[in-house]
Each structure stands twice: as structure tokens, then as C-alpha cells.
XYZ file of C-alpha atoms in Angstrom:
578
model
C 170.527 46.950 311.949
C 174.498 48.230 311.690
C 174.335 45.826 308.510
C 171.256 47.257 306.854
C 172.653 50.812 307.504
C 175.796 49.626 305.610
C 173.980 48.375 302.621
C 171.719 50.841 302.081
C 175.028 53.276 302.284
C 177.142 50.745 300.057
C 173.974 51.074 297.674
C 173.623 55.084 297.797
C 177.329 55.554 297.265
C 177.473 53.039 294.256
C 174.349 54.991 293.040
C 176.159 58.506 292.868
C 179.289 56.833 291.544
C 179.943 58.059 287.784
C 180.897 55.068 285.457
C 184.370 56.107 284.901
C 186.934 53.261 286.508
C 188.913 56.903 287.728
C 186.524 59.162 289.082
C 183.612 61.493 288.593
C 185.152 64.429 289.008
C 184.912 66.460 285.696
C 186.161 69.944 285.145
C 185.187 71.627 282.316
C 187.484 74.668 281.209
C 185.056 77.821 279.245
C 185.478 81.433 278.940
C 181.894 82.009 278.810
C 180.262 79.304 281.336
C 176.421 80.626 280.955
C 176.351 80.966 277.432
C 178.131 77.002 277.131
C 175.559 75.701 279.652
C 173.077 76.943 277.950
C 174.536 75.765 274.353
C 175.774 72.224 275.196
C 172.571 71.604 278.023
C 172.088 68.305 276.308
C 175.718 67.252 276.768
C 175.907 68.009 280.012
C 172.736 66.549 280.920
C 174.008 63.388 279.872
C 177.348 63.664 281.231
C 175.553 64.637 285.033
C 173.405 61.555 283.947
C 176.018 59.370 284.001
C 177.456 60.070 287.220
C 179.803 62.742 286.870
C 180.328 66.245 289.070
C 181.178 69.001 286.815
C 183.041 71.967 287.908
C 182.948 74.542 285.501
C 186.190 77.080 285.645
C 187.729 79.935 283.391
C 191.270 78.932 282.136
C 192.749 81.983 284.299
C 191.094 81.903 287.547
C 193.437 82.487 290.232
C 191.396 79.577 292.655
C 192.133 76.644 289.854
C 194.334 73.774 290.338
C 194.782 70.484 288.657
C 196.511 69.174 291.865
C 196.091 69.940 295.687
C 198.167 68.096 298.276
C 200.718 66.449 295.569
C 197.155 64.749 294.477
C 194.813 65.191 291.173
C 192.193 67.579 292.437
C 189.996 66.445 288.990
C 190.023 63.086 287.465
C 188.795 64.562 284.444
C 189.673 67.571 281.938
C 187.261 69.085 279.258
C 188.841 72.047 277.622
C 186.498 73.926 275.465
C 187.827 76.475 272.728
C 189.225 80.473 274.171
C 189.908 83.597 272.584
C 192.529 83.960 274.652
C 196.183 82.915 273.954
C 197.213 81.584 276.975
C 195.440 79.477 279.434
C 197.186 80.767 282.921
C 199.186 79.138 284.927
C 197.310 76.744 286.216
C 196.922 75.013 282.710
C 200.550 75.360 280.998
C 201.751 72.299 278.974
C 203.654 70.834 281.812
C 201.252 70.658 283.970
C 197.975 68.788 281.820
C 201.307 66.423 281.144
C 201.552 65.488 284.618
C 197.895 65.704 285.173
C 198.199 62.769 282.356
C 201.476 60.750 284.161
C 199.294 60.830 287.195
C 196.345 58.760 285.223
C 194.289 61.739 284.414
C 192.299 61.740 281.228
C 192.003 65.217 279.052
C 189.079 65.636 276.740
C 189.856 68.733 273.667
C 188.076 69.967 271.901
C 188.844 72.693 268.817
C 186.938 75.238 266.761
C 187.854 77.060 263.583
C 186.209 80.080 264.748
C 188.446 80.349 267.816
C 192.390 80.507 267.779
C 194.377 77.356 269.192
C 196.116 79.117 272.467
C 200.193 78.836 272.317
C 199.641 76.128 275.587
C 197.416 73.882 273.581
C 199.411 74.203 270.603
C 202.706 73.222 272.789
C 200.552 70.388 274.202
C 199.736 68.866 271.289
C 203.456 69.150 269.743
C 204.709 67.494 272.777
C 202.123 64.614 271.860
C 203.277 64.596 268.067
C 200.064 65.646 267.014
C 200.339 68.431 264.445
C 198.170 71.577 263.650
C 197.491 74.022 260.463
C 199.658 76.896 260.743
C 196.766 79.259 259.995
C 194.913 79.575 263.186
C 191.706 79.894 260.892
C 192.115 76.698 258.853
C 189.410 74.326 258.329
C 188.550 71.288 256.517
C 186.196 71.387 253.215
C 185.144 68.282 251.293
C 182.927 69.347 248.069
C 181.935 65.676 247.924
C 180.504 65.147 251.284
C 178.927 68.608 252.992
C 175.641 69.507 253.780
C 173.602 70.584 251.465
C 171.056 72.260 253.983
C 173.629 74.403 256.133
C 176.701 74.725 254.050
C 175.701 74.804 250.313
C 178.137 77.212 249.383
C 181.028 76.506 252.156
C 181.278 73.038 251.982
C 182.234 72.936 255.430
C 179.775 71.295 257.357
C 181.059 67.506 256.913
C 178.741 64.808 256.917
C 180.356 61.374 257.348
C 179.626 57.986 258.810
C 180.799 56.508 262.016
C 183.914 55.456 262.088
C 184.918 52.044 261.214
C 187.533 49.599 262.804
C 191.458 50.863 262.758
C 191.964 47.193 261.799
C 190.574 43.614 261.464
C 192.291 42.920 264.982
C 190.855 45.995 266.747
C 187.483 46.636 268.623
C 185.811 49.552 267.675
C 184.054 51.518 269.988
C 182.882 54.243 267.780
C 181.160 52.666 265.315
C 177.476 51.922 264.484
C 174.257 53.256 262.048
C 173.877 56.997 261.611
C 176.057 59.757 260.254
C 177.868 62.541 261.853
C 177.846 65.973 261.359
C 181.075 68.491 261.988
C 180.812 72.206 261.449
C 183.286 74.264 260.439
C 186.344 71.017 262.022
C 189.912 71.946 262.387
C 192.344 69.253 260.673
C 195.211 67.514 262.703
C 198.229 65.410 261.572
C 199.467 62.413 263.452
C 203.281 61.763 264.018
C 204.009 58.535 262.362
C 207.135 58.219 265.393
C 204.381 57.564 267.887
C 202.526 54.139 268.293
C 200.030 55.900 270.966
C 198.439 57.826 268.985
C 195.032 56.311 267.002
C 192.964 57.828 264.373
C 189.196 58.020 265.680
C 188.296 59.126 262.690
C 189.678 60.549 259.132
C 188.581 63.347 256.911
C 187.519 60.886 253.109
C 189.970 60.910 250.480
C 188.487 64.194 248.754
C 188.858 66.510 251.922
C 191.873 69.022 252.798
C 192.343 72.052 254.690
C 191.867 75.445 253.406
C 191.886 78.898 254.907
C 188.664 80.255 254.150
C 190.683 84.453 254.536
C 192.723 83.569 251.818
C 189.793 83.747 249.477
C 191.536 81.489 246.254
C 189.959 79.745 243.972
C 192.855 77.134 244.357
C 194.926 75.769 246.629
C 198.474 74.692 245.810
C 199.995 73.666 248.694
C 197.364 72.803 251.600
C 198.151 71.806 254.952
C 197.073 67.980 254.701
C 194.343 66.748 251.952
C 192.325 62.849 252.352
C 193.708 60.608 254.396
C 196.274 62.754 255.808
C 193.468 64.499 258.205
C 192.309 63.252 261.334
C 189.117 64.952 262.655
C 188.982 62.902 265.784
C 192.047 61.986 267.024
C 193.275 60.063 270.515
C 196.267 59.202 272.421
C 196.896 56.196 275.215
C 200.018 57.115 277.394
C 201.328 53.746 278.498
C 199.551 54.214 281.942
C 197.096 53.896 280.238
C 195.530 57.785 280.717
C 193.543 58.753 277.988
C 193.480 62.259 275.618
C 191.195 62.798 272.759
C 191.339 65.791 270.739
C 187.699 66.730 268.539
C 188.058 68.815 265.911
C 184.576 70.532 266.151
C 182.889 71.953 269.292
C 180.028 72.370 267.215
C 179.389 68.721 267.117
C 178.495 68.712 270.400
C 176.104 71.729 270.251
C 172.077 71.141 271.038
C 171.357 71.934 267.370
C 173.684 69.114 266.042
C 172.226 66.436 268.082
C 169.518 65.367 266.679
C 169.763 67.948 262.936
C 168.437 66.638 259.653
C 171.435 66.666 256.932
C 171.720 65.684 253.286
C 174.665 65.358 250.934
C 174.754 65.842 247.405
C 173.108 63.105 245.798
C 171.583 61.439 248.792
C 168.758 61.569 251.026
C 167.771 63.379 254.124
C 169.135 62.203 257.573
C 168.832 62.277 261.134
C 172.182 63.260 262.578
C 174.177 60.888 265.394
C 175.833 63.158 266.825
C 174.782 62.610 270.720
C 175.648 58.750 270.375
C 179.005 59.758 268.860
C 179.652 62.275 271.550
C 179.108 59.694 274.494
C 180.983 56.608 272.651
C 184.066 58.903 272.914
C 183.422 60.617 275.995
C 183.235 57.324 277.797
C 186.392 56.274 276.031
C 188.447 58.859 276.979
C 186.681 59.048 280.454
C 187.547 55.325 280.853
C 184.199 53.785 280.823
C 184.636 51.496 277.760
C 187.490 49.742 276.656
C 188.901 49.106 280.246
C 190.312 45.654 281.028
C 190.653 44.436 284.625
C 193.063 41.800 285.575
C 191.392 39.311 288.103
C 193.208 35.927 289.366
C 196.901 35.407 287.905
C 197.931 31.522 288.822
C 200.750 28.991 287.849
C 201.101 25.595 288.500
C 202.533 22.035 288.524
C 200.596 19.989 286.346
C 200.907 16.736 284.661
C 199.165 16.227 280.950
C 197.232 12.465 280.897
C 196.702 11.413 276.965
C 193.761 9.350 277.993
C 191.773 12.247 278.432
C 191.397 15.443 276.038
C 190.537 19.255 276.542
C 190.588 20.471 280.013
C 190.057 17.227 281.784
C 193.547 16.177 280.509
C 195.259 18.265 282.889
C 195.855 18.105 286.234
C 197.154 20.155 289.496
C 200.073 18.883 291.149
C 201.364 20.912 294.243
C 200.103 24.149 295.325
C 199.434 27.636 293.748
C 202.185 30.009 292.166
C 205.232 28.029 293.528
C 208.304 30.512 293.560
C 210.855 27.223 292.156
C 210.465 24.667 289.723
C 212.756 22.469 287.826
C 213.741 21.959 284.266
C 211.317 20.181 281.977
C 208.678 20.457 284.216
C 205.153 20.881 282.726
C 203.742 23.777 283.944
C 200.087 25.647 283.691
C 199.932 29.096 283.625
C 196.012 30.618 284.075
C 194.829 34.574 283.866
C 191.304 35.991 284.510
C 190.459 38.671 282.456
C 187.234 41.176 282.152
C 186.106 43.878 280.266
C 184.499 47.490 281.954
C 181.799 48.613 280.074
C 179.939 51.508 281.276
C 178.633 49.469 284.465
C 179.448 46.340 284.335
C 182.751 44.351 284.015
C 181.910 41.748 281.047
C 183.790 38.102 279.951
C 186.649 39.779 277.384
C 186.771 38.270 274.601
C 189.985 37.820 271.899
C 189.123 39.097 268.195
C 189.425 36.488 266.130
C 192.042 37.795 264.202
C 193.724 38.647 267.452
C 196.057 36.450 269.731
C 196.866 36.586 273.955
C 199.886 35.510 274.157
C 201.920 34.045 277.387
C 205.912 34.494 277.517
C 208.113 32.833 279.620
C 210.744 34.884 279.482
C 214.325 35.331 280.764
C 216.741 37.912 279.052
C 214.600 36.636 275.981
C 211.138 34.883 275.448
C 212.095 31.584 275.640
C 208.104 30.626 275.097
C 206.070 32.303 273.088
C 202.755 30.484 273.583
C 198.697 31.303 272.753
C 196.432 31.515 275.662
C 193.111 29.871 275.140
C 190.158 30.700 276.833
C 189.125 27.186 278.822
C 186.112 28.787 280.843
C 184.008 31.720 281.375
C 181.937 33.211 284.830
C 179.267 35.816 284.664
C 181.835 38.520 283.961
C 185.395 36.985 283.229
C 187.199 34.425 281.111
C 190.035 32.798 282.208
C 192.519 31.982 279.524
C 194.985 29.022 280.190
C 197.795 27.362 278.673
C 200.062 23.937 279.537
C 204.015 23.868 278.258
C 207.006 22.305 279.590
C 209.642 24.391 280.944
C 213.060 24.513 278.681
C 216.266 22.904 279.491
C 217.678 25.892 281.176
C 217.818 27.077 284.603
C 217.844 30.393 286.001
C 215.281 33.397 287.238
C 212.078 33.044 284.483
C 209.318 35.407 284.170
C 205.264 34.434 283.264
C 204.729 37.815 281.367
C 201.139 38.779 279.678
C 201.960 41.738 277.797
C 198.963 43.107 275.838
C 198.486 46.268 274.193
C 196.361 46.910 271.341
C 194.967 50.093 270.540
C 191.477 51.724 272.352
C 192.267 48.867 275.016
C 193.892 49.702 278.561
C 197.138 47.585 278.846
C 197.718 44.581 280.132
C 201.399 43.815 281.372
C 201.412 41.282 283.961
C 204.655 39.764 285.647
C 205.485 36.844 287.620
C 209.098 35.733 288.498
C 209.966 32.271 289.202
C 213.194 30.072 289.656
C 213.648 27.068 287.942
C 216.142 25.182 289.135
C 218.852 21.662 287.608
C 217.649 17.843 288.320
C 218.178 16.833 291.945
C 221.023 13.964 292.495
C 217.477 11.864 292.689
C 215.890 13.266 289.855
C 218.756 11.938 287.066
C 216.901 9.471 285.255
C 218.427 5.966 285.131
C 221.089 4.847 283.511
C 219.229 1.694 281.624
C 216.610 4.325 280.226
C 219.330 6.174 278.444
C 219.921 4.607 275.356
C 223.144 6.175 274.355
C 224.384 4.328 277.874
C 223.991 1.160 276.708
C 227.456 0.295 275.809
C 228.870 1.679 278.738
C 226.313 -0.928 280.718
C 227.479 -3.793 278.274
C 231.031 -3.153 279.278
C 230.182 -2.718 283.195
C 228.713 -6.346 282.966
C 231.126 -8.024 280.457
C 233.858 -6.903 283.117
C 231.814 -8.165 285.958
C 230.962 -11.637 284.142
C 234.918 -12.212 283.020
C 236.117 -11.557 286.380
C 233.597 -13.504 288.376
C 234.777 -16.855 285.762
C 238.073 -15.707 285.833
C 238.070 -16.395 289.622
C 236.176 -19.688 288.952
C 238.684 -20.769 287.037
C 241.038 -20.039 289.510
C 239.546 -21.379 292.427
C 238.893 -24.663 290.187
C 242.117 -24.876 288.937
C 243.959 -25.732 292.798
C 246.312 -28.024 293.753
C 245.217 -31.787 293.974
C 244.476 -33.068 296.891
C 246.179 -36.304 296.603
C 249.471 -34.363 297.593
C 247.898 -33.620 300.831
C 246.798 -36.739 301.353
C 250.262 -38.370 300.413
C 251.676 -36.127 302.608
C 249.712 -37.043 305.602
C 249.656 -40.856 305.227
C 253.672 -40.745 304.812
C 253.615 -38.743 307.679
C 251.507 -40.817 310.080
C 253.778 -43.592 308.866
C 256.800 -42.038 310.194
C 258.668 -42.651 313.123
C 257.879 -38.883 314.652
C 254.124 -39.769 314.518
C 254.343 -43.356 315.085
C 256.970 -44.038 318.106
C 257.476 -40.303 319.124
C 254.039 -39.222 319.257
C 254.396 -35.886 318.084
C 252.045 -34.062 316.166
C 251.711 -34.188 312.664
C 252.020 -30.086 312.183
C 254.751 -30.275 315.332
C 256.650 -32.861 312.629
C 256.244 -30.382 309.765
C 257.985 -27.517 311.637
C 261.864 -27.541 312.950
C 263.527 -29.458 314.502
C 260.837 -32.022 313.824
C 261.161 -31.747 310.087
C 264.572 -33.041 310.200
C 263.800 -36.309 311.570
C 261.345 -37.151 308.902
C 262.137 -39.949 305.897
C 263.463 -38.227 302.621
C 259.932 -38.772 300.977
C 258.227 -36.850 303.451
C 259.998 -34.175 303.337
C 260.093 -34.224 299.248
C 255.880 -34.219 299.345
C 256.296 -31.324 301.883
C 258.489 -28.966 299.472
C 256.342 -30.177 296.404
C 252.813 -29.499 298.681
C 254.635 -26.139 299.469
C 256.042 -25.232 295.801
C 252.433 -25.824 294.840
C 250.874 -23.341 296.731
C 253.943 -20.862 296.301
C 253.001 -21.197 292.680
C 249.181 -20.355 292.515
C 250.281 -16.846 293.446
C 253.582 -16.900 291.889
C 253.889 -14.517 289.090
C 256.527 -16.082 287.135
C 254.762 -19.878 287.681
C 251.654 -18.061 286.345
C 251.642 -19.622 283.163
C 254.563 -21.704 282.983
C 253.394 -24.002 286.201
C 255.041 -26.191 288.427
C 257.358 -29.160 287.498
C 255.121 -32.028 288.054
C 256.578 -34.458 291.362
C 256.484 -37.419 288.805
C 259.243 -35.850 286.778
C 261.365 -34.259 289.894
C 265.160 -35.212 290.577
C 264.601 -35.443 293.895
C 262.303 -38.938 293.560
C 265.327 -40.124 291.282
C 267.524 -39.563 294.367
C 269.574 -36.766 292.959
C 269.782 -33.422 294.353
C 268.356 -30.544 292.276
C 270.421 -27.871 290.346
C 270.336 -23.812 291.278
C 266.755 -22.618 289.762
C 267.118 -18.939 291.986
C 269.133 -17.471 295.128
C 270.345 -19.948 297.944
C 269.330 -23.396 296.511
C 272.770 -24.841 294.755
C 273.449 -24.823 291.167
C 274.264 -28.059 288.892
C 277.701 -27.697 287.336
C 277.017 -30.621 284.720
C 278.465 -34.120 283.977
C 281.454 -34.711 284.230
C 282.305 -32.037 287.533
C 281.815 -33.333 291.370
C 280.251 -31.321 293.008
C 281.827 -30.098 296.234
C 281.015 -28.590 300.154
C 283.996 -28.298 301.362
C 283.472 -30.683 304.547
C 284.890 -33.875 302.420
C 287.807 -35.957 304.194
C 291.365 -35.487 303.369
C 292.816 -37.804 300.750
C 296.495 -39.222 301.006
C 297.700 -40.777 297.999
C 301.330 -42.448 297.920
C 303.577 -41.560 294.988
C 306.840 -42.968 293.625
C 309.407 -40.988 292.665
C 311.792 -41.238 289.838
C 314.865 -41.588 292.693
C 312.799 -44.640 293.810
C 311.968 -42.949 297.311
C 307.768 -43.267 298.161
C 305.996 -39.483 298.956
C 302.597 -38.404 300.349
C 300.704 -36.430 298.677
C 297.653 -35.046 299.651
């Protein structure tokens, strides 16, 4: 039962609800409220139709306020035309600028019967939006009036809808019919300002004339063609809306649904309700509102065996606040359109782009989002790329703003971090590494035959084996029993024969040898060739071993026995000397 009740409550509330995205709350601003009801019933049947609450107020009651409690009392504003000069304080140009900064939408609407108050004028100054210095200007084409109302004045204009701004721009005014505007009051938009939008402009054979002047010429007019915007609209970058229409009477009963006929043409029907809700529900946010729905990033990996979306798949989890360089990443965004009461798929123009950036201090992406799939009232546009070679804090940025649209600026930060000590790739899949690797091995491969050669180029081991059979031949071994190694080592080594101990210092010159820097490459003296098998003693080759002083000179210890030789004198007498 509690759930029913909540439906059916859900359901009411929803019923009662205007369109608008904002609000319902509508106030409309009139000097004369009976005599407007009664004048624009139509229009504000249709606006009560829709949803909306309207509050009708005179610009100087003390009891108005845009704001109560530091919040907008109104989400809407519909000024009509005064008398008056001033509005009162409740409506100065400060505050319907913060009523706008706080997402408020203003709907205003001019007459040239009726003076432009100093606050409007101020307003629309502040906005870059220019009017006629003559309070009493209006706008007179002699090409395209109507012939029934205005045959004389020429200013009752009769135009078509208004057409696209450009090829890459919806338009949300446009359609079949004409449009009638009595007696409309010309603007001029700054060219400094990229809010402001044209709604529509007065045809190339219009200007603005002040009908009190009463001259049959007019030399220097206010704006002529092009140059004159009768419906005119500005999108502050919070996206609040204000529209300014230069004819009341547009929206009177008697316009709505009028037969008109310009020169040369045939008799009309008027469109003049359509036109006045296509840009009410612009400006009071029921068209041309986009809604931002799921914003996701991911790690992904792109297989070539597959194509379109199947090609790429998920890796990880959802919006990941790191990543690392040269990573392929997929960034998706869900996007839908309000349109009076529904939210619709959006869809790009053609000659339109939604672009992704992946920006740091700079775009360093600039990429298309496609659309890749569509529900029952959003597409979600996609796009795969692979992050750049630098790391650092990144941003996924959607920034879309095109005119009559709300704007789009979504922002998501990520880090994307260096390769991991892990991550390198190897060394044999780099090719400009290759010599390096050549040079690794060629070292490896000379100094694993170097030591091949070395361990193949050892002593022989017939010296060992000489050695040992002339030692177990020798009377240590043999009659002593001693130990062959107890022979080799003093006082042993004393006792053994001359050739033993010759193959012992040869065995042990050998060996000294293989690590002998200066024997290196010159070798040892082969034992076949040695002095000591020829039984002489060797000569001095380095410190402590004794030195050959040549032929000829004995060589001398100092231990040799005394000599006595017996000389004869020349007296005849015999003497020793030693």
C-alpha cells in the first residue's frame, strides 16, 4: 500500500511539473496585469499548459524579490514593455545579472510604442547588445510588410522562420509558416561577444527609422539589413538563457493565428503561436538541453582480428586514477538530449565533430568521438588511443559548446605514470641493441677459449712422472722409507741424487711460469737444453741465484783451500808464497 501511495504521488508530482529542466516558476513583470491577461490569454494559456506557475507582478511593488533566503525565488523572468523609466529596486541591472549567474533564465520583450526603461537599457549594454538611440525607433522594410495592416507604414514585417545560424548548428526555430512583427524595435549585436546568437535578422532591405522625424529620407539610420536583429539571445557560460523579442505584439491574440500578405504574394496564415513557444521553451530550457549520463575510461587492448566494436576489449576496472605510458586507453561518454519531455539519443550534425582531449598544460590528443551505440534515450560516444610518451597529471576533457546548445565541459584527471623496472622491454627486441649484445657475447666466447687454451696448454705430465719414478728410485724412498712429499721438502731434499732434484726445480719453474708474467710469452727453457743436465751450474737470470762471469774467469765462494806455492829467488834462497 505505502508503495502505491508513492507512485501515485511520484506520478501527480511529475504531472504538475512544467517542462523546463529549472523550474516552473514564471514571473511575469506588467504595468497593467488585467488588460495583458486579457491581451496575451492565448500565451498564457499555453505557457500554464505546459506546466508553468505564473506570478504576475508590477516592476515597483514593494513585496517583489528575485531572491529570498540567498535563493532564486523565480526560475523564470518575463518582462513585458513599461511606461515607466525605471523598474524599482527590485529589478535594477545588477540584480536580473545575478538572477542570470545563479542559472536563471530572462525572457524580454520590447515595443516601439513604449520607451526602453534606463535599467533595461543598462542591462542590455552590459550584455553588448545595442539599442536605437531614439526611444521611438522602429524597423520598416518596403519590400516585405503587410499589405493588409500596414499599407502605408510598412511596419508590420512579415518574414519566414528563421533558418540555421550555420551548417553545423541545430535550429530550433525553424519550420513552414511566416511570422508577423508589428511595429519591432531593432537591436545590434557586439561582435566582442561569442554568447550572443542571432534568432533572427531583419532581410537585407530593412533599417530603422523614427517614424516623429517625419523625412522622406534617411541619411544616417541606426542599423539597415543585416545589421538588425529582431530576435536576439544570449547563453552565459552556465548555461542560463536571455532572449530579447523585439515585438510584444507578436505575441498578442490577434497575431496568432492573422491572415497577412506581402506585396506580390499571396494571402497567409500567420505562425506566430509556434514561433512564440519554439523560443519560449528555448530560453525556458526545454529544448536544446543536453544531459551528461555515464563518463568512463579504461584499459583496453585493440585485437586486429576483429573490427568495429568487437575489436576492443576491457582490461582492469572502471576509471582507474594511474596508468602508464603507451598504454591504450578507451575513453566512453553518454550523452542525451531534453526535449520538452523527454530526454532523446543526441545526435552530432554531420558537419559537426565531439571531440575528446587528453590534455595536460596542452591537448596532447585531440581525437573524434564516435557514437558506437545508442539506448532508448542516449548515445554513448567512444574512442580508443594510446597514451603519449610522457608522464605526468592528464586530463579526459569533453568540452562542447556550440550555439542554442547547453554546454558540455566534462573533466577527468588521471596520472600516468614511467615503465616499471619490469615493464622495460627486452634488450634482444631492441634493435638498436644489437651490437651492444654482439659485443657482450664475442667477450664471453673469447674469454671462455681463451681459458681453454690455457687450461690445454699445461705442463706435461711426463715431468711429473719423471719426477716420481726418480724419486721412488732413490735412496730416501727406497732404504729410508720416507715419503715421497717428506723427500721433496727440507732436510729431505738434500739427500736426494742431483737428477731429482734438477726435475724438481724444472717441475717447479714450470708451474712458476704458467702464471708468470714475464714467462707469459717467452716460456720456459726446455729441461733438454738446461746446463744443469750438462753438469754445469747455471748463470744469474734474477736476485739470489749466482751470475756467470764467462770463459776464461773461475768462479769463486770463498771457502776454497789455501794454496802454497814455492818460489826461487834471484839470491838463490826458496820462499812461500801463498
Amino acid at each position: 500500500m505505502y508503495r502505491l501511495l508513492t507512485l501515485l504521488f511520484l506520478a501527480l508530482f511529475h504531472a504538475v511539473q512544467a517542462l523546463s529542466t529549472t523550474g516552473n516558476r514564471l514571473l511575469v513583470v506588467t504595468e497593467d496585469s488585467a488588460a495583458d491577461k486579457e491581451k496575451y490569454s492565448v500565451f498564457w494559456s499555453d505557457l500554464e499548459s505546459r506546466g508553468y506557475r505564473l506570478a504576475f507582478e508590477t516592476p515597483k511593488n514593494d513585496k517583489l524579490a528575485l531572491f529570498q533566503h540567498g535563493e532564486r525565488a523565480f526560475d523564470h523572468v518575463l518582462l513585458l514593455p513599461t511606461k515607466s523609466k525605471g523598474l524599482g529596486p527590485a529589478l535594477t541591472p545588477n540584480l536580473l545579472l545575478r538572477f542570470i549567474n545563479n542559472n536563471g533564465n530572462i525572457l524580454l520583450t520590447l515595443s516601439a510604442e513604449s520607451p526602453v526603461p534606463s535599467a533595461i537599457s543598462s542591462l542590455l549594454l552590459e550584455l553588448d547588445i545595442h539599442l536605437p538611440p531614439d526611444r521611438t525607433s522602429l524597423v520598416v522594410d518596403h519590400f516585405n510588410y503587410d499589405t493588409i495592416s500596414a499599407s502605408e507604414k510598412h511596419d508590420v514585417l512579415v518574414l519566414p522562420k528563421p533558418s540555421a545560424l550555420r551548417s553545423d548548428v541545430r535550429n530550433y526555430f525553424g519550420g513552414d509558416g511566416v511570422i508577423a512583427f508589428p511595429r519591432v524595435v531593432a537591436q545590434e549585436l557586439g561582435s566582442a561577444s561569442q554568447l550572443l546568437m542571432p534568432i533572427l535578422r531583419a532581410p537585407e532591405t530593412a533599417y530603422s527609422y523614427n517614424p516623429k522625424e517625419e523625412a522622406e529620407t534617411v541619411e544616417e539610420p541606426f542599423a539597415v539589413g543585416g545589421q538588425i536583429s529582431l530576435v536576439s539571445s544570449m547563453q552565459a557560460r552556465n548555461s542560463a538563457r536571455f532572449s530579447v523579442l523585439g515585438s510584444i505584439e507578436a505575441l498578442e491574440d490577434a497575431w496568432f493565428d492573422r491572415t497577412v500578405k506581402i506585396p506580390e504574394g499571396k494571402a497567409v496564415k500567420t505562425s506566430n503561436r509556434a514561433f512564440a513557444k519554439s523560443l519560449t521553451a528555448w530560453t525556458f530550457m526545454e529544448t536544446g538541453v543536453l544531459k551528461v549520463g555515464k563518463v568512463e575510461h579504461y584499459l583496453s587492448t585493440i585485437s586486429e582480428s576483429k573490427s568495429g566494436n568487437d575489436s576492443v576489449a576491457q582490461l582492469g576496472y572502471l576509471n582507474p586514477t594511474i596508468y602508464r605510458i603507451k598504454n591504450d586507453v578507451t575513453f566512453n561518454i553518454e550523452l542525451s538530449e531534453y526535449s520538452f519531455d523527454h530526454l532523446s539519443p543526441f545526435t552530432v550534425p554531420p558537419e559537426d565533430k565531439l571531440q575528446l582531449e587528453f590534455t595536460m598544460l596542452s591537448p596532447f590528443h585531440r581525437l573524434d568521438l564516435q557514437p558506437i551505440s545508442t539506448t532508448l534515450n542516449s548515445t554513448i560516444f567512444s574512442t580508443t588511443f594510446r597514451l603519449p610518451d610522457q608522464h605526468g597529471i592528464f586530463s579526459f576533457r569533453v568540452n562542447y559548446k556550440r550555439p542554442f546548445l547547453t554546454n558540455v565541459d566534462v573533466k577527468r584527471e588521471v596520472t600516468v605514470r614511467h615503465f616499471a623496472h619490469d615493464e622495460w622491454p627486452r634488450s634482444w627486441m631492441i634493435s638498436a641493441g644489437w651490437v651492444w649484445i654482439a659485443g657482450i657475447w664475442v667477450t664471453v666466447i673469447g674469454w671462455v677459449a681463451f681459458v681453454a687454451l690455457w687450461l690445454w696448454s699445461e705442463p706435461a705430465y711426463e715431468q711429473s712422472a719423471a719426477l716420481a719414478d726418480c724419486l721412488q728410485s732413490s735412496e730416501c724412498v727406497l732404504i729410508q722409507r720416507n715419503q715421497p712429499s717428506d723427500c721433496l721438502r727440507p732436510p729431505l731434499v738434500d739427500t736426494l741424487p742431483t737428477r731429482c732434484q734438477q726435475l724438481k726445480r724444472g717441475y717447479g719453474d714450470c708451474k712458476r711460469g704458467m702464471i708468470d708474467m714475464r714467462k707469459r710469452f717467452r716460456g720456459n727453457q726446455p729441461i733438454a737444453v738446461s746446463k744443469e743436465l750438462e753438469g754445469e751450474k747455471p748463470g744469474q737470470l734474477y736476485a739470489g741465484a749466482g751470475f756467470s762471469r764467462g770463459d776464461g774467469v773461475k768462479a769463486t765462494s770463498g771457502n776454497e783451500d789455501e794454496k802454497v806455492e814455492t818460489v826461487v829467488g834471484v839470491d838463490g834462497e826458496r820462499r812461500v808464497v801463498r
